[in-house]
Short mmCIF file of C-alpha atoms in Angstrom, two decimals:
data_model
loop_
_atom_site.label_atom_id
_atom_site.label_comp_id
_atom_site.label_asym_id
_atom_site.label_seq_id
_atom_site.Cartn_x
_atom_site.Cartn_y
_atom_site.Cartn_z
CA MET E 1 55.00 85.33 -7.15
CA SER E 2 57.14 86.36 -9.96
CA SER E 3 58.30 89.72 -10.23
CA ASP E 4 58.49 90.40 -13.97
CA ARG E 5 54.86 89.04 -14.04
CA LEU E 6 54.36 91.56 -11.71
CA ARG E 7 56.37 94.50 -13.26
CA ALA E 8 53.71 93.43 -16.35
CA MET E 9 50.57 93.90 -13.92
CA VAL E 10 51.61 97.50 -12.91
CA GLY E 11 53.58 98.52 -16.18
CA ALA E 12 53.58 98.21 -19.98
CA GLY E 13 55.17 94.64 -19.58
CA GLU E 14 57.78 92.33 -17.72
CA ASP E 15 60.57 94.29 -18.57
CA ASP E 16 58.77 97.66 -18.00
CA LEU E 17 62.07 98.98 -15.37
CA ALA E 18 60.25 101.94 -14.96
CA ALA E 19 57.65 99.91 -12.70
CA SER E 20 60.39 97.96 -10.63
CA ALA E 21 59.01 100.06 -7.60
CA ASP E 22 55.22 99.92 -7.67
CA ALA E 23 55.30 96.07 -8.78
CA PHE E 24 57.63 95.00 -5.64
CA THR E 25 55.53 97.42 -3.82
CA LEU E 26 52.49 95.05 -5.48
CA LEU E 27 54.96 91.60 -4.45
CA GLU E 28 54.63 92.78 -0.71
CA GLU E 29 51.18 93.04 -0.67
CA VAL E 30 50.31 90.13 -2.10
CA VAL E 31 53.18 88.13 -0.15
CA ARG E 32 51.79 89.50 3.29
CA GLN E 33 48.20 88.73 2.60
CA ARG E 34 49.11 84.60 1.20
CA ILE E 35 51.06 84.31 4.32
CA GLY E 36 48.43 86.12 6.38
CA ARG E 37 46.04 83.35 5.30
CA ARG E 38 48.81 80.97 5.71
CA LEU E 39 48.58 79.53 1.97
CA THR E 40 51.91 78.17 0.35
CA THR E 41 53.98 81.30 -0.98
CA VAL E 42 56.99 80.80 -3.21
CA ILE E 43 58.60 84.37 -4.35
CA ASP E 44 60.35 84.04 -7.72
CA THR E 45 62.52 87.13 -7.85
CA LEU E 46 66.47 87.75 -7.36
CA GLY E 47 66.09 87.99 -3.37
CA LEU E 48 69.06 90.44 -3.48
CA ASP E 49 67.49 93.21 -0.72
CA PRO E 50 68.26 91.54 2.92
CA VAL E 51 65.55 94.13 4.06
CA ARG E 52 62.95 92.03 2.15
CA ARG E 53 64.32 88.84 2.88
CA ARG E 54 64.09 89.68 6.58
CA ASN E 55 60.79 91.43 6.12
CA TRP E 56 59.50 88.22 4.38
CA LEU E 57 60.76 85.79 7.34
CA GLU E 58 59.22 87.41 10.04
CA LEU E 59 55.78 87.04 8.24
CA ALA E 60 56.46 83.48 8.59
CA ARG E 61 57.30 83.64 12.01
CA ALA E 62 54.28 85.58 12.76
CA GLN E 63 52.36 82.87 11.16
CA GLY E 64 53.88 80.58 13.05
CA ILE E 65 54.93 78.43 8.92
CA PRO E 66 57.92 77.52 7.97
CA CYS E 67 60.35 79.77 5.85
CA VAL E 68 63.07 78.27 3.45
CA ALA E 69 65.13 79.54 1.15
CA VAL E 70 66.20 78.57 -2.39
CA ALA E 71 69.18 79.28 -3.53
CA PHE E 72 69.55 78.41 -7.37
CA ASP E 73 73.51 79.27 -7.40
CA THR E 74 73.84 79.45 -11.48
CA PRO E 75 77.46 79.63 -13.01
CA PRO E 76 78.25 83.25 -13.59
CA ALA E 77 79.36 82.21 -17.38
CA GLU E 78 75.95 80.43 -17.60
CA CYS E 79 74.08 83.44 -16.35
CA ARG E 80 75.84 85.21 -19.09
CA ARG E 81 75.43 83.43 -21.60
CA ARG E 82 71.44 82.96 -21.03
CA ASN E 83 71.55 86.70 -20.79
CA ARG E 84 73.16 87.23 -24.53
CA GLU E 85 70.62 85.09 -25.82
CA ARG E 86 67.59 87.23 -24.64
CA THR E 87 65.48 89.07 -26.81
CA LYS E 88 65.98 92.13 -24.40
CA ARG E 89 69.66 91.32 -22.14
CA ILE E 90 70.16 92.82 -19.30
CA PRO E 91 73.03 95.23 -19.19
CA ALA E 92 76.57 93.81 -18.80
CA ASP E 93 77.37 96.14 -15.70
CA VAL E 94 73.96 95.50 -14.17
CA LEU E 95 74.40 91.73 -14.46
CA THR E 96 77.73 91.82 -12.90
CA SER E 97 77.10 93.77 -10.12
CA GLN E 98 73.97 91.41 -9.40
CA LEU E 99 76.59 88.69 -9.61
CA LYS E 100 78.51 89.96 -6.78
CA THR E 101 75.75 91.13 -5.00
CA TRP E 102 74.57 87.50 -4.52
CA SER E 103 78.16 86.16 -3.51
CA ALA E 104 77.40 88.02 -0.47
CA VAL E 105 74.24 87.02 -0.18
CA LYS E 106 74.89 83.14 -0.50
CA LYS E 107 77.22 83.46 2.68
CA ASP E 108 74.67 85.23 4.43
CA LEU E 109 71.63 82.85 3.76
CA PRO E 110 72.29 80.43 6.56
CA ASP E 111 72.73 82.58 9.38
CA GLU E 112 69.47 84.19 8.42
CA GLY E 113 67.09 82.04 10.53
CA TYR E 114 65.63 80.13 7.74
CA ASP E 115 63.98 76.69 8.91
CA GLU E 116 66.53 75.21 5.86
CA VAL E 117 68.47 76.42 3.13
CA LEU E 118 68.39 74.40 -0.31
CA ALA E 119 71.46 74.24 -2.29
CA PRO E 120 71.45 73.34 -5.48
CA ARG E 121 72.93 69.71 -6.27
CA ALA E 122 73.11 67.57 -9.85
CA VAL E 123 70.11 66.03 -10.73
CA ARG E 124 70.34 62.98 -13.20
CA VAL E 125 67.80 63.43 -16.02
CA VAL E 126 67.20 59.39 -16.51
CA PRO E 127 66.60 58.60 -20.46
CA GLU E 128 63.32 56.59 -20.68
CA ALA E 129 65.63 53.80 -22.48
CA PHE E 130 66.68 53.21 -18.33
CA VAL E 131 63.31 54.19 -16.42
CA ALA E 132 61.51 50.49 -16.36
CA ALA E 133 65.37 49.02 -16.44
CA THR E 134 66.10 48.66 -12.72
CA GLU E 135 63.99 45.51 -12.14
CA ALA E 136 65.83 43.86 -15.17
CA VAL E 137 68.90 44.62 -13.00
CA GLN E 138 67.65 42.60 -10.44
CA ARG E 139 66.72 39.84 -13.29
CA GLN E 140 70.59 39.60 -14.62
CA ARG E 141 71.88 39.14 -11.16
CA ASP E 142 69.69 36.75 -9.93
CA ALA E 143 69.26 34.51 -13.01
CA PRO E 144 72.06 36.16 -15.66
CA THR E 145 71.58 35.31 -19.49
CA ARG E 146 74.07 35.39 -21.82
CA LEU E 147 74.50 38.22 -24.34
CA GLN E 148 76.83 39.06 -27.18
CA PHE E 149 78.88 42.62 -27.26
CA GLY E 150 79.87 44.18 -30.36
CA LEU E 151 81.99 46.92 -30.88
CA GLN E 152 81.02 49.79 -33.79
CA LEU E 153 84.16 51.85 -35.03
CA SER E 154 82.33 54.71 -36.55
CA SER E 155 84.88 57.50 -36.58
CA TYR E 156 88.83 57.70 -36.97
CA THR E 157 89.17 61.51 -35.91
CA HIS E 158 90.63 61.30 -32.81
CA LYS E 159 93.34 63.44 -30.91
CA ALA E 160 97.07 64.21 -31.38
CA GLY E 161 98.24 61.78 -28.28
CA ARG E 162 98.72 59.00 -30.75
CA LYS E 163 101.74 58.47 -33.38
CA THR E 164 99.45 57.00 -36.34
CA THR E 165 96.05 55.76 -36.79
CA GLY E 166 97.35 52.21 -36.89
CA GLN E 167 98.19 52.66 -33.81
CA TRP E 168 95.16 53.64 -32.47
CA ILE E 169 93.63 50.96 -33.90
CA LYS E 170 95.40 48.25 -32.67
CA GLN E 171 95.33 49.59 -29.69
CA VAL E 172 91.13 49.17 -29.79
CA GLY E 173 91.70 46.32 -30.96
CA VAL E 174 93.88 44.05 -27.64
CA ALA E 175 91.81 46.53 -25.55
CA SER E 176 88.30 45.10 -26.99
CA GLU E 177 89.17 41.50 -26.32
CA ALA E 178 90.73 42.54 -23.01
CA ALA E 179 87.39 43.72 -21.95
CA GLY E 180 85.38 40.75 -23.43
CA PHE E 181 84.15 42.46 -26.98
CA ASP E 182 83.14 39.54 -29.17
CA SER E 183 83.26 41.69 -32.34
CA ILE E 184 84.71 44.58 -33.67
CA TYR E 185 82.20 46.00 -36.29
CA VAL E 186 83.25 48.68 -39.16
CA MET E 187 80.79 51.52 -41.08
CA ASP E 188 81.50 50.42 -45.14
CA HIS E 189 81.69 53.91 -46.18
CA PHE E 190 84.51 56.44 -48.52
CA ARG E 191 83.19 59.35 -46.30
CA GLN E 192 82.09 59.83 -43.01
CA ILE E 193 78.59 60.05 -42.67
CA PRO E 194 76.42 63.04 -42.04
CA GLN E 195 75.16 61.47 -38.92
CA VAL E 196 78.65 61.29 -37.15
CA GLY E 197 80.87 63.78 -38.34
CA ARG E 198 82.13 65.80 -41.46
CA ALA E 199 82.57 64.44 -44.99
CA TRP E 200 86.19 65.65 -44.78
CA GLU E 201 87.02 63.86 -41.53
CA ASP E 202 89.37 60.82 -42.31
CA PHE E 203 87.64 57.88 -42.97
CA LEU E 204 89.01 54.29 -43.15
CA GLU E 205 88.10 52.00 -46.10
CA SER E 206 86.20 49.05 -44.25
CA TRP E 207 87.87 45.74 -45.51
CA THR E 208 91.07 46.90 -45.23
CA THR E 209 90.81 48.12 -41.92
CA LEU E 210 89.23 44.80 -40.66
CA ALA E 211 92.00 42.73 -42.11
CA TYR E 212 94.48 45.12 -40.02
CA LEU E 213 92.03 44.88 -36.92
CA ALA E 214 92.38 40.86 -37.63
CA ALA E 215 96.07 41.03 -37.51
CA CYS E 216 96.30 42.98 -34.46
CA THR E 217 93.56 40.66 -32.71
CA GLU E 218 93.28 37.28 -31.60
CA ARG E 219 89.85 36.03 -30.87
CA VAL E 220 87.32 38.94 -31.57
CA LYS E 221 85.53 38.81 -34.49
CA VAL E 222 85.68 41.24 -37.55
CA GLY E 223 82.81 42.43 -40.11
CA THR E 224 81.27 45.17 -41.74
CA LEU E 225 77.98 47.13 -40.54
CA VAL E 226 77.17 47.09 -43.09
CA THR E 227 78.86 46.51 -46.50
CA GLY E 228 76.65 48.77 -49.44
CA ILE E 229 75.36 46.07 -51.60
CA THR E 230 76.00 48.83 -54.79
CA TYR E 231 80.05 48.85 -53.58
CA ARG E 232 81.99 46.15 -55.30
CA ASN E 233 81.49 44.09 -57.65
CA VAL E 234 79.47 41.33 -55.33
CA ALA E 235 81.53 38.47 -56.76
CA HIS E 236 84.57 40.05 -55.78
CA LEU E 237 83.34 40.47 -52.77
CA GLY E 238 83.01 36.84 -51.77
CA LYS E 239 86.41 36.70 -52.83
CA ILE E 240 87.45 39.42 -49.87
CA ALA E 241 85.19 38.65 -47.67
CA ALA E 242 86.48 34.47 -47.96
CA THR E 243 90.35 35.96 -48.08
CA LEU E 244 89.39 37.70 -44.70
CA ASP E 245 87.96 34.63 -42.99
CA VAL E 246 91.04 32.37 -43.88
CA LEU E 247 93.68 35.25 -42.79
CA SER E 248 91.51 35.63 -39.74
CA GLY E 249 91.15 31.85 -39.05
CA GLY E 250 87.64 31.52 -39.70
CA ARG E 251 86.45 35.07 -37.52
CA ALA E 252 85.08 36.76 -40.45
CA VAL E 253 81.29 38.34 -40.42
CA CYS E 254 80.44 39.20 -43.94
CA GLY E 255 77.31 42.47 -43.23
CA LEU E 256 75.19 43.47 -46.37
CA GLY E 257 72.79 46.24 -46.77
CA LEU E 258 71.00 48.27 -49.43
CA ALA E 259 73.19 51.23 -49.95
CA TRP E 260 71.83 54.10 -48.85
CA PHE E 261 74.50 57.13 -49.19
CA GLU E 262 73.15 58.72 -52.41
CA ALA E 263 76.37 61.38 -52.00
CA GLU E 264 78.55 59.33 -51.72
CA HIS E 265 77.91 57.52 -54.84
CA LYS E 266 77.70 60.34 -56.48
CA ALA E 267 81.48 61.49 -55.32
CA TYR E 268 83.04 58.48 -56.33
CA GLY E 269 81.30 58.43 -59.84
CA TRP E 270 79.10 55.30 -58.95
CA ASP E 271 75.70 54.81 -59.80
CA PHE E 272 73.04 55.21 -57.37
CA PRO E 273 70.48 52.50 -58.05
CA SER E 274 66.76 52.83 -57.13
CA VAL E 275 65.36 51.41 -54.67
CA GLY E 276 63.72 48.35 -56.71
CA ASP E 277 66.88 48.11 -58.77
CA ARG E 278 68.99 47.71 -55.16
CA TYR E 279 66.84 45.41 -53.33
CA ALA E 280 67.18 43.14 -56.85
CA LEU E 281 70.80 43.15 -56.38
CA LEU E 282 70.30 42.35 -52.49
CA GLU E 283 68.59 39.41 -52.71
CA ASP E 284 71.12 38.40 -55.68
CA ALA E 285 74.27 38.88 -53.79
CA LEU E 286 72.14 37.23 -50.58
CA GLN E 287 72.22 33.72 -52.90
CA LEU E 288 75.31 34.28 -55.08
CA LEU E 289 77.44 34.28 -51.99
CA PRO E 290 77.33 31.14 -50.09
CA VAL E 291 77.82 29.75 -53.73
CA LEU E 292 81.12 31.56 -54.28
CA TRP E 293 81.99 29.86 -50.85
CA GLY E 294 80.94 26.54 -51.63
CA PRO E 295 82.63 24.11 -53.88
CA GLY E 296 82.83 23.13 -57.26
CA ASN E 297 83.34 26.00 -60.36
CA LYS E 298 79.34 26.10 -61.72
CA PRO E 299 77.59 29.63 -63.32
CA TRP E 300 75.26 31.41 -61.23
CA ARG E 301 73.10 33.86 -62.85
CA GLY E 302 70.28 35.58 -60.86
CA LYS E 303 67.82 38.68 -61.66
CA VAL E 304 70.42 40.77 -62.41
CA LEU E 305 73.57 39.52 -62.31
CA ASP E 306 75.27 36.92 -63.78
CA VAL E 307 78.45 35.13 -63.11
CA PRO E 308 79.91 32.54 -65.26
CA GLU E 309 82.28 31.01 -63.01
CA THR E 310 82.28 30.63 -59.02
CA ALA E 311 85.50 29.63 -58.02
CA CYS E 312 86.72 31.29 -54.89
CA TYR E 313 89.51 29.07 -53.38
CA PRO E 314 90.63 28.54 -50.72
CA ARG E 315 87.16 28.47 -49.68
CA PRO E 316 86.51 30.41 -46.33
CA LEU E 317 87.24 28.55 -42.35
CA GLN E 318 83.57 28.83 -41.65
CA ASP E 319 81.04 27.01 -42.73
CA PRO E 320 79.00 29.27 -43.60
CA LEU E 321 80.93 32.64 -43.22
CA PRO E 322 78.37 34.28 -41.58
CA ILE E 323 75.59 36.90 -43.53
CA LEU E 324 73.88 39.67 -41.25
CA VAL E 325 71.59 41.51 -43.21
CA GLY E 326 71.54 45.82 -41.57
CA GLY E 327 67.87 46.95 -42.04
CA SER E 328 64.17 47.07 -40.14
CA GLY E 329 62.35 47.77 -42.69
CA ARG E 330 59.99 44.62 -43.79
CA ARG E 331 61.27 43.52 -47.03
CA THR E 332 64.41 43.29 -45.42
CA LEU E 333 63.64 41.50 -42.57
CA LYS E 334 62.02 39.06 -45.64
CA LEU E 335 64.96 38.65 -47.02
CA ALA E 336 66.88 38.26 -43.57
CA ALA E 337 64.98 35.61 -43.42
CA ARG E 338 64.64 33.51 -46.11
CA TYR E 339 68.92 33.82 -46.63
CA ALA E 340 70.95 35.09 -43.62
CA ASP E 341 72.83 34.44 -40.44
CA ALA E 342 71.88 37.48 -38.76
CA VAL E 343 69.66 40.46 -39.15
CA ASN E 344 71.10 43.88 -37.38
CA VAL E 345 68.31 46.20 -35.98
CA PHE E 346 68.00 49.98 -34.39
CA GLY E 347 64.93 50.68 -31.58
CA ASP E 348 64.15 49.92 -27.91
CA ALA E 349 63.65 46.63 -26.27
CA ALA E 350 59.93 47.15 -27.95
CA LYS E 351 61.11 47.89 -31.45
CA VAL E 352 63.52 44.57 -31.23
CA ARG E 353 60.84 41.90 -29.53
CA GLU E 354 58.34 43.02 -32.67
CA LYS E 355 61.50 42.20 -35.35
CA SER E 356 61.98 39.46 -33.58
CA GLU E 357 58.24 38.74 -33.61
CA PHE E 358 57.76 39.35 -37.19
CA LEU E 359 61.18 37.38 -38.03
CA LYS E 360 59.80 34.19 -36.37
CA ALA E 361 56.35 34.36 -38.37
CA GLN E 362 58.59 34.28 -41.62
CA THR E 363 60.72 30.92 -40.75
CA ASP E 364 61.13 28.17 -37.93
CA GLU E 365 64.36 28.76 -37.84
CA PRO E 366 64.59 32.49 -37.69
CA PRO E 367 68.30 34.52 -38.08
CA ARG E 368 70.16 35.80 -34.98
CA LEU E 369 68.62 39.53 -34.30
CA THR E 370 71.56 42.02 -33.21
CA GLN E 371 70.69 45.57 -32.33
CA LEU E 372 73.11 48.96 -32.82
CA SER E 373 72.61 51.85 -30.92
CA THR E 374 75.05 54.81 -29.36
CA THR E 375 76.30 53.93 -25.98
CA LEU E 376 77.65 56.56 -23.44
CA VAL E 377 78.42 54.69 -20.17
CA GLY E 378 79.73 56.25 -16.61
CA LYS E 379 81.18 54.41 -13.99
CA ASP E 380 78.54 55.89 -11.74
CA HIS E 381 76.43 59.26 -11.51
CA GLN E 382 78.78 61.60 -11.42
CA HIS E 383 80.71 60.55 -14.03
CA LEU E 384 78.14 60.36 -16.37
CA THR E 385 77.00 63.80 -15.52
CA GLU E 386 80.47 64.78 -16.33
CA LEU E 387 80.58 62.60 -19.41
CA VAL E 388 77.68 64.38 -20.91
CA GLU E 389 78.35 68.10 -20.33
CA ARG E 390 81.99 67.34 -21.85
CA LEU E 391 80.47 65.88 -24.80
CA ARG E 392 77.02 67.37 -25.72
CA PRO E 393 77.18 69.96 -28.32
CA ARG E 394 77.36 73.28 -27.23
CA ASN E 395 73.88 74.02 -27.60
CA GLN E 396 72.23 71.43 -27.20
CA ASP E 397 70.23 70.22 -23.74
CA PRO E 398 71.59 67.54 -21.88
CA ALA E 399 68.97 65.82 -21.04
CA LYS E 400 68.16 65.64 -24.95
CA TYR E 401 72.31 64.34 -25.30
CA ALA E 402 71.68 61.99 -22.89
CA ALA E 403 68.79 60.29 -24.09
CA THR E 404 70.62 60.27 -28.01
CA VAL E 405 73.34 58.10 -26.81
CA ASN E 406 71.62 55.84 -24.63
CA ALA E 407 73.85 57.33 -21.75
CA GLY E 408 73.61 55.53 -18.22
CA THR E 409 75.58 54.63 -15.63
CA VAL E 410 77.00 50.30 -15.80
CA SER E 411 73.85 49.74 -13.35
CA ASP E 412 71.80 51.28 -16.35
CA GLN E 413 73.59 49.75 -19.04
CA ILE E 414 73.50 45.76 -17.57
CA GLY E 415 69.17 46.87 -17.22
CA ARG E 416 69.27 48.22 -20.79
CA PHE E 417 71.03 45.43 -22.00
CA ARG E 418 68.67 42.69 -20.12
CA GLU E 419 65.38 43.99 -21.57
CA LEU E 420 66.89 43.61 -25.14
CA ALA E 421 68.23 40.41 -24.54
CA GLU E 422 64.69 39.28 -23.26
CA ALA E 423 62.69 40.97 -26.31
CA GLY E 424 64.92 38.99 -28.72
CA ALA E 425 68.33 40.45 -29.08
CA ALA E 426 71.61 37.98 -29.32
CA GLU E 427 74.16 40.65 -30.32
CA VAL E 428 74.30 44.44 -28.82
CA MET E 429 76.31 46.43 -31.06
CA LEU E 430 77.42 49.49 -29.27
CA SER E 431 79.50 52.80 -30.61
CA LEU E 432 80.88 54.40 -27.98
CA PRO E 433 80.86 58.41 -28.15
CA ASP E 434 83.59 58.89 -25.63
CA LEU E 435 86.66 55.95 -27.51
CA ASP E 436 89.62 58.31 -28.00
CA ASP E 437 92.92 57.93 -27.17
CA ASP E 438 92.11 57.33 -23.81
CA LEU E 439 90.66 53.77 -24.16
CA THR E 440 89.03 53.96 -20.69
CA PRO E 441 85.83 53.65 -22.20
CA LEU E 442 86.51 49.66 -22.86
CA ALA E 443 87.69 49.24 -19.48
CA THR E 444 84.07 50.53 -18.24
CA MET E 445 81.83 48.56 -20.81
CA ALA E 446 84.35 45.56 -19.60
CA GLU E 447 81.82 45.94 -16.31
CA VAL E 448 78.80 45.79 -18.31
CA ILE E 449 79.76 43.09 -20.08
CA ALA E 450 80.75 40.83 -16.98
CA ALA E 451 77.47 40.58 -15.98
CA PHE E 452 76.47 38.85 -19.29
CA ARG E 453 79.11 35.99 -19.03
#
């Protein structure tokens, strides 16, 4: 029984405060009639009037049915925020008076004789990605499978706790190795993309950053996720990647993609070719780079590229230096199946399985399948709730934000990654939204990674 709806029945509408007295009279009669028939009755009201509360309790007792008080203890700040968003706001002084009265009421409820007083407690909203992951956690415990983990760095705008960005990058590299990550990837852009931040935020050039990361680490692979094919002369890119491989001791990964960020091209004065022309350039690059990294100095000509000399010394230490193609479209997957060592896709386990099956249909030796996702990891449910509340945009629903960042506990993530491994993923790349000056997220992820070792 909602007092607002009853007010609409006897007055001009739900907000007709002049009809409040008649609405509550009608409410009392409806409650008396329903309880007299021993029907379950839910009274949706502020419940601030002790006389009405006592009357409802006595009616329930007279019929021998239980009476339960459900106390929604919404924080005052949240009440005021919601009130500001209402079309017809409650006067501020009235709301303040209600909040003060409620403070006294919630102290009295336990002693008023109800069969039970239900107090609020945190309710965890589980993103769909984790709903079916519980059994996968047990499968990983019973029969562990291996899975590689990569860390993607997509933002360099952090708190001022460090002295320099370089210091932060070094700390991340060292901590990532200690956590068990197999690789570190960076986005290849020249300013921040709109999906992550604002154009004027600090953003590092990718291959320079990888060289620095290689010097700060000893074991992890380092690569781009992925290099836009239009951003550099392809032969020059081959030289850059080969140099990184030599200096890193054979740890470079050359990521390649179609390049999509038109505004970035315009800002730097680059041409932004049509999709067809970019695909032609990508296909040429996938064929040219292995030639550059191989022996000899023979000329090479493709659909759009013409390289008179393919000298690249010293050659990469890896033979072959792995090429990873980024993209989930069929045309991209076909190119990856034909020329690449790995292909990176988005999506849940069902999407990964679909892409895996498609790749297997293209060739007897499909490239490694990798998957990229934003991943928020909490040590437990309480910690996860705290992270979601701290990181979510101010006006975004917590459940929606949690789903967007794949928010889950350590156990949840073990189940999700097991499902991805079963679907065909050989490596998962993670962008950690809470990775800042505090490197704790890497230590938390270490617990997940350990389950796949």
